[in-house]
mmCIF file of C-alpha atoms in Angstrom:
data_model
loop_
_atom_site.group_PDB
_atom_site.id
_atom_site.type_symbol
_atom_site.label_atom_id
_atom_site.label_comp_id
_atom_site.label_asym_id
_atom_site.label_seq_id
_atom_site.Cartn_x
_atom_site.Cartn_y
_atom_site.Cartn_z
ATOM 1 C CA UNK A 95 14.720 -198.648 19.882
ATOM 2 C CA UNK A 96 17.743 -199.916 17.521
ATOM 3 C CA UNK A 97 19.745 -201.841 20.373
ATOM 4 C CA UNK A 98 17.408 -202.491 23.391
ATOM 5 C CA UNK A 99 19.824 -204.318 24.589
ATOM 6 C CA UNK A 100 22.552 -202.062 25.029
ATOM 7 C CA UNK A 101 23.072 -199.105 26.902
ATOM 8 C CA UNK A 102 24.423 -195.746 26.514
ATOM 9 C CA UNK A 103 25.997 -194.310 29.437
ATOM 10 C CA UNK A 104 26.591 -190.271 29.951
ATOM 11 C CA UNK A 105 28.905 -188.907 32.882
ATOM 12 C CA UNK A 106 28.139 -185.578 33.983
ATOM 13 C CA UNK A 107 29.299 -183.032 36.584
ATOM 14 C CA UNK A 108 26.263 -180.852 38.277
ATOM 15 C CA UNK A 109 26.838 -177.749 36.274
ATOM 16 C CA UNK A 110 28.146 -176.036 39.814
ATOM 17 C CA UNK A 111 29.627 -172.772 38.880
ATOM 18 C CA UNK A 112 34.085 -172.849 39.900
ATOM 19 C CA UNK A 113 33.409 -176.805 40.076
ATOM 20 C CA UNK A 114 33.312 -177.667 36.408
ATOM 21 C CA UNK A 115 34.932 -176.324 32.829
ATOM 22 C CA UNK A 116 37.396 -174.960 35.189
ATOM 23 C CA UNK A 117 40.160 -173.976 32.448
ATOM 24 C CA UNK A 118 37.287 -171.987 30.674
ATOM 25 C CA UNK A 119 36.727 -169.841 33.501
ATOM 26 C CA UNK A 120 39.533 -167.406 32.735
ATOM 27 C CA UNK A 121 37.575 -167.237 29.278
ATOM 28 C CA UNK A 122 34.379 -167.267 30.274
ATOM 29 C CA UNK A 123 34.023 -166.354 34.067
ATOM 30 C CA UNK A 124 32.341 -169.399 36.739
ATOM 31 C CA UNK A 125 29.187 -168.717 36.004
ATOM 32 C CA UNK A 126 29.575 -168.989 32.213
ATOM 33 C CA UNK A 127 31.691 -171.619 32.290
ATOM 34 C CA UNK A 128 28.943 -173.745 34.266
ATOM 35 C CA UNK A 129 26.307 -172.421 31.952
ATOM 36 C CA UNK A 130 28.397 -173.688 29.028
ATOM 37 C CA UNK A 131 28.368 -177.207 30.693
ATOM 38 C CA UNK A 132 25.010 -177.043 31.205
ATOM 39 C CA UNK A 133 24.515 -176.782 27.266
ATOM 40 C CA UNK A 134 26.723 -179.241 26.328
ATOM 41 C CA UNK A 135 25.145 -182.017 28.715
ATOM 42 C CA UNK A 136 21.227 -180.822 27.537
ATOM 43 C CA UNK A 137 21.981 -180.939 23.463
ATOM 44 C CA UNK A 138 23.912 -183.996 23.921
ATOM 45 C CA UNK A 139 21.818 -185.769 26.120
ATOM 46 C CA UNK A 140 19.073 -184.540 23.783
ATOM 47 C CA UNK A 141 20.742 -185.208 20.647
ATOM 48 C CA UNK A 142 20.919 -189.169 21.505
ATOM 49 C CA UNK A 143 17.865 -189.674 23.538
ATOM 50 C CA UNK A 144 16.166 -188.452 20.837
ATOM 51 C CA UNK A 145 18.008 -190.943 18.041
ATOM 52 C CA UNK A 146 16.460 -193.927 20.545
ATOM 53 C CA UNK A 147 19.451 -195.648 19.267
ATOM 54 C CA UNK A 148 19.270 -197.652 22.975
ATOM 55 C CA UNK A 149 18.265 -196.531 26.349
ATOM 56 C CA UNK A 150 20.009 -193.360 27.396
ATOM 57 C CA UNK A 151 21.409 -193.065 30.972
ATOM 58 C CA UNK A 152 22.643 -190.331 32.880
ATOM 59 C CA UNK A 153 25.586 -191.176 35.401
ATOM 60 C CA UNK A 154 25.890 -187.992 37.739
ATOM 61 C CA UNK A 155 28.167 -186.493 39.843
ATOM 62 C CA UNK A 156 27.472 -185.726 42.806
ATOM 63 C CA UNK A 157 24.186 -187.236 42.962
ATOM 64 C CA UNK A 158 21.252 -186.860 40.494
ATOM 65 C CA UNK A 159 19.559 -183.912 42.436
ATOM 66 C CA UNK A 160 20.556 -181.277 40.420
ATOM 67 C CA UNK A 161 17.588 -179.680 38.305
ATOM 68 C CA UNK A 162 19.224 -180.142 35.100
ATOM 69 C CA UNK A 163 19.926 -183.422 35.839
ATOM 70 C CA UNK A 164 16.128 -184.042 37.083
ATOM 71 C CA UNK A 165 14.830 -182.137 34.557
ATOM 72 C CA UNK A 166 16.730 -184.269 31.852
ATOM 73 C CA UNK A 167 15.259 -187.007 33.230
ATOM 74 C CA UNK A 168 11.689 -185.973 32.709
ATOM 75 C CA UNK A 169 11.575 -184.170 29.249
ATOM 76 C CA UNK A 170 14.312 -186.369 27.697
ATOM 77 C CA UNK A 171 13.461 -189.999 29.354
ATOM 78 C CA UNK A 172 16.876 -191.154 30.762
ATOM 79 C CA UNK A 173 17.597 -192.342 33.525
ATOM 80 C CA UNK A 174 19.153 -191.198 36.407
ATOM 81 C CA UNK A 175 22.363 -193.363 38.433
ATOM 82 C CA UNK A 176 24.973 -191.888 40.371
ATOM 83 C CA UNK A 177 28.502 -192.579 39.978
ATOM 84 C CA UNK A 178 30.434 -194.521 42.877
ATOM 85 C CA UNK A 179 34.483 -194.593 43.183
ATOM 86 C CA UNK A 180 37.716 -192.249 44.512
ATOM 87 C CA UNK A 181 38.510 -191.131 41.110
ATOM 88 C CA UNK A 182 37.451 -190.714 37.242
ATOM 89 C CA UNK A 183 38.552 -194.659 36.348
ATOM 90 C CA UNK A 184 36.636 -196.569 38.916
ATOM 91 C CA UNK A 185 33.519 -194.592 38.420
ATOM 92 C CA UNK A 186 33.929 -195.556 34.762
ATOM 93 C CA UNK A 187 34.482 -198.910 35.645
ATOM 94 C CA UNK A 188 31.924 -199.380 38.502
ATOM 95 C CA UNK A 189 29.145 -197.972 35.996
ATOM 96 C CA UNK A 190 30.524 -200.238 32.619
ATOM 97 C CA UNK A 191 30.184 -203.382 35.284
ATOM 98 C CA UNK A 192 27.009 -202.255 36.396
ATOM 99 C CA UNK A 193 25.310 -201.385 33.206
ATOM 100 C CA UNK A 194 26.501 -204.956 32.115
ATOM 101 C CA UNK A 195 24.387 -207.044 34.253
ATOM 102 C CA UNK A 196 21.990 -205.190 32.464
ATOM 103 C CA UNK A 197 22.375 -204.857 28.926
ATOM 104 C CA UNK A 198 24.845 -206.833 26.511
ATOM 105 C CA UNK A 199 26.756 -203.878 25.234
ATOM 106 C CA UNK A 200 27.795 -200.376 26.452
ATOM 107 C CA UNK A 201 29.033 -196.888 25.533
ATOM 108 C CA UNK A 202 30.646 -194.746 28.010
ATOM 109 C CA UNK A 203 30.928 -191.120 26.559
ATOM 110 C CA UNK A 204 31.541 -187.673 28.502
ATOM 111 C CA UNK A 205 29.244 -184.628 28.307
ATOM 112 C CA UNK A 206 31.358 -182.055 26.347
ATOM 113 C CA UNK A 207 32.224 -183.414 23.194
ATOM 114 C CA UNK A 208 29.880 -181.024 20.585
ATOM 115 C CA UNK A 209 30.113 -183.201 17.248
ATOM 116 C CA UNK A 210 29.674 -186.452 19.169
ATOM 117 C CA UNK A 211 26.163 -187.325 17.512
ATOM 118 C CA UNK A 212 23.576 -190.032 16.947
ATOM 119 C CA UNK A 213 25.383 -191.501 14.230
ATOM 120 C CA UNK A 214 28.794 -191.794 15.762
ATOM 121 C CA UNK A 215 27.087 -193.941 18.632
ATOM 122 C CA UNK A 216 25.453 -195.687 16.107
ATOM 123 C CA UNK A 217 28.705 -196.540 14.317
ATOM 124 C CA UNK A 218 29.954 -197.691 17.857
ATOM 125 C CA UNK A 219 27.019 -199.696 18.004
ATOM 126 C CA UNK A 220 27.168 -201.777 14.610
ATOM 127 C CA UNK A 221 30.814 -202.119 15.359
ATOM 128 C CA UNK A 222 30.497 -204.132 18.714
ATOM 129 C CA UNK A 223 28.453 -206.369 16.522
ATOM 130 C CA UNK A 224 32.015 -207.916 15.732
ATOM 131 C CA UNK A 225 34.133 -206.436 17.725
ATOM 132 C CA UNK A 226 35.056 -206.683 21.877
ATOM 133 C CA UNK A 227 35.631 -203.372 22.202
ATOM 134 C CA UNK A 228 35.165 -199.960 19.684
ATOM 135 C CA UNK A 229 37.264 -196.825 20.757
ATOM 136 C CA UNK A 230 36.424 -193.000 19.801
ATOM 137 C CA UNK A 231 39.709 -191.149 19.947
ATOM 138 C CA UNK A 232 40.053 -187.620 20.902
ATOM 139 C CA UNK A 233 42.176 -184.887 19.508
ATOM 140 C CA UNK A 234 44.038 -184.418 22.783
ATOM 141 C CA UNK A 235 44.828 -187.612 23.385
ATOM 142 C CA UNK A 236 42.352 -189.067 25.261
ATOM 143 C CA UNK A 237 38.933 -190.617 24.072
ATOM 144 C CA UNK A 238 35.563 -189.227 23.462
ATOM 145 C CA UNK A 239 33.732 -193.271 23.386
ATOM 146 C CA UNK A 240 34.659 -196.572 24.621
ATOM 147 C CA UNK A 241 32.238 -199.117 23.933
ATOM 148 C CA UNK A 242 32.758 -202.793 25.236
ATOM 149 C CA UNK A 243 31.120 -206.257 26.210
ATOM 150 C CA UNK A 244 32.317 -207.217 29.446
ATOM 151 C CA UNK A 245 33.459 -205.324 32.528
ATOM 152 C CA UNK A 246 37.254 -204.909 32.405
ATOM 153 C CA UNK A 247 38.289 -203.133 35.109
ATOM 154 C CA UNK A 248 41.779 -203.280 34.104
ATOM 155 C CA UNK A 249 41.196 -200.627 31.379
ATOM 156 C CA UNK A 250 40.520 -198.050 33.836
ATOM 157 C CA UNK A 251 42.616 -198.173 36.660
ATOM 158 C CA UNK A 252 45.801 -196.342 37.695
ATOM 159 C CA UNK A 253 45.027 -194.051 34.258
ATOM 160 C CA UNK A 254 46.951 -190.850 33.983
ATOM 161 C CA UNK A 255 43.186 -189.548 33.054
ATOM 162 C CA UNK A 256 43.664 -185.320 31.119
ATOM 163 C CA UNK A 257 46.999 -186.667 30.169
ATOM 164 C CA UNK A 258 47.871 -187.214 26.008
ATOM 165 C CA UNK A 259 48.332 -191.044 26.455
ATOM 166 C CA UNK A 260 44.933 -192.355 27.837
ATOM 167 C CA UNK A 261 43.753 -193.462 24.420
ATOM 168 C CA UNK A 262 47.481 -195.149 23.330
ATOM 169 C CA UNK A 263 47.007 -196.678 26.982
ATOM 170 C CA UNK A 264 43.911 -198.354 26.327
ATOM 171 C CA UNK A 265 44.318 -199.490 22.692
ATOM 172 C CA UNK A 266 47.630 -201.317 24.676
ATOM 173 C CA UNK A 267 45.085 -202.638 27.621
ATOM 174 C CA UNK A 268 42.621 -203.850 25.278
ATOM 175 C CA UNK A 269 44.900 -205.772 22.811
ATOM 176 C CA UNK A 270 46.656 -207.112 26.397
ATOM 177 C CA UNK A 271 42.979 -208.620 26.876
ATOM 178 C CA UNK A 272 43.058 -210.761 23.424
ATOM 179 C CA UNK A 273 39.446 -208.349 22.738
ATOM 180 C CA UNK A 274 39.426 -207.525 19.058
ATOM 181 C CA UNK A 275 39.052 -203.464 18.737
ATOM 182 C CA UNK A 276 37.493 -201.276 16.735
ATOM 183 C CA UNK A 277 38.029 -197.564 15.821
ATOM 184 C CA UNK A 278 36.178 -194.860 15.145
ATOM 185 C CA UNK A 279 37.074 -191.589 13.937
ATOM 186 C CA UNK A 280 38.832 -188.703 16.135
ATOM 187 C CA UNK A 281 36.304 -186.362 17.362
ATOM 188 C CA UNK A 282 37.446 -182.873 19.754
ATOM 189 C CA UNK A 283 36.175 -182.280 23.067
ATOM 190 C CA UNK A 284 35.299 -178.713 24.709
ATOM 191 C CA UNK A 285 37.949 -177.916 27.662
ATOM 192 C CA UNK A 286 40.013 -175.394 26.449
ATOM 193 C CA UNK A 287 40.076 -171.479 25.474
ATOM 194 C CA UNK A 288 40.855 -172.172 21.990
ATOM 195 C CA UNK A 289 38.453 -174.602 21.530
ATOM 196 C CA UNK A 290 35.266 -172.158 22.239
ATOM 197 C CA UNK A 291 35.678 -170.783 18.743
ATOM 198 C CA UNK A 292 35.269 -174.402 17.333
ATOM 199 C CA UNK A 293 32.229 -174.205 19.204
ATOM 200 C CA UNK A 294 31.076 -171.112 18.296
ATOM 201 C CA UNK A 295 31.489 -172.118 14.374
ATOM 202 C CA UNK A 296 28.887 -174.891 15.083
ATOM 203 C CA UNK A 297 26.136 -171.912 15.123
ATOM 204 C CA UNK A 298 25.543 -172.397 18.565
ATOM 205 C CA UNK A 299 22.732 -170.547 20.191
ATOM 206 C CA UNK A 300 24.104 -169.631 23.172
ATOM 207 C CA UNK A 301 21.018 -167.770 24.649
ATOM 208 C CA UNK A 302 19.823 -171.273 25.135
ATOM 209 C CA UNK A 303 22.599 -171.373 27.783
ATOM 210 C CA UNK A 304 21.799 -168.076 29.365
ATOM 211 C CA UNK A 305 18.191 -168.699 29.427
ATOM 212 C CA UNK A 306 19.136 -172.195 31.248
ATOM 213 C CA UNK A 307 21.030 -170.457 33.748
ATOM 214 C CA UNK A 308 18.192 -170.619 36.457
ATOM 215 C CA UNK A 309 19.700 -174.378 36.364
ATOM 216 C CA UNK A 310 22.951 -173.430 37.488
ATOM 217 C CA UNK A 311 23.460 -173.563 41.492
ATOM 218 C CA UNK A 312 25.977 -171.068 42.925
#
């Protein structure tokens, strides 16, 4: 293990079919669409458990009783928390505070972003090294990583969160803190129509997802 002492922190929606990917369903029906999220959560989780960069762990919505989730657990070694707050920003923040009376350093990252590899968590990872903070833009306008320190709940709250301005909020937040930031390079999540042909260019093998689909709860 690179960082022991640092944590990498996934959030994740039980692939529940009408309940998540919702503005892929037009594209790819409920059912697909929660089959797709199942994919994206099991190669990424996958992906950076497998780097053993630093201890992977999986913050789930709901709760962690969903078999992916559970299944995760036992074939890829993370470990299961559930998130706790009213909305997206004080889950974040509740599980950055928590992970920090644990570990020295964290990364919070989401479970559809497809290029998001071992290597760009790495690169978060050396940067925090000399930095307060490290931020992974997203196309769209939000970001893919944040990686910081010490809890700051003040970069989470009262967020317009699937807006175009979350990442140009937080750069302002963090420099507002005195924390010197780093930046990593802008990576493009999976939410939209357009962006399944980005995903099918990756050579996906997408009968992984279908043959996963005994995973997804109706």
């Amino acid at each position: 293990m690179l960082h022991p002492n640092a944590r990498i922190l996934i959030f994740a929606k039980a692939p529940i079919p009408g309940q998540v990917k919702t503005r892929l369903i037009p594209a790819l029906g409920p059912a697909g669409a929660a089959e797709l999220a199942c994919d994206l959560l099991d190669r990424l989780v996958r992906r950076l458990s497998g780097a053993r960069l630093a201890p992977v762990e999986l913050w789930c919505s709901p709760d962690p009783e969903h078999p992916i989730f559970l299944d995760l657990a036992e074939s890829a070694g993370v470990a299961l928390r559930t998130q706790r707050g009213e909305d997206l920003g004080e889950r974040l923040s509740a599980a950055a505070e928590d992970a920090l009376g644990r570990a020295d350093a964290v990364l919070l990252v989401g479970a559809d972003i497809p290029v998001l590899d071992a290597d760009y968590c790495a690169s978060a990872l050396e940067a925090l090294a000399d930095s307060d903070a490290v931020l992974g833009p997203a196309e769209d306008g939000g970001y893919v990583l944040l990686g910081m320190k010490a809890p700051a709940p003040s970069l989470f709250k009262d967020m317009p969160w699937g807006g175009d301005r979350v990442a140009a909020i937080t750069r302002r937040r963090i420099a507002s803190l005195g924390w010197r930031c780093a930046e990593l390079p802008t990576l493009w999540d999976l939410d939209r129509p357009e962006d399944l042909l980005r995903y099918r260019r990756l050579d996906v093998d997408w009968g992984d997802a279908r043959r996963r689909a005994g995973r997804v709860e109706d």
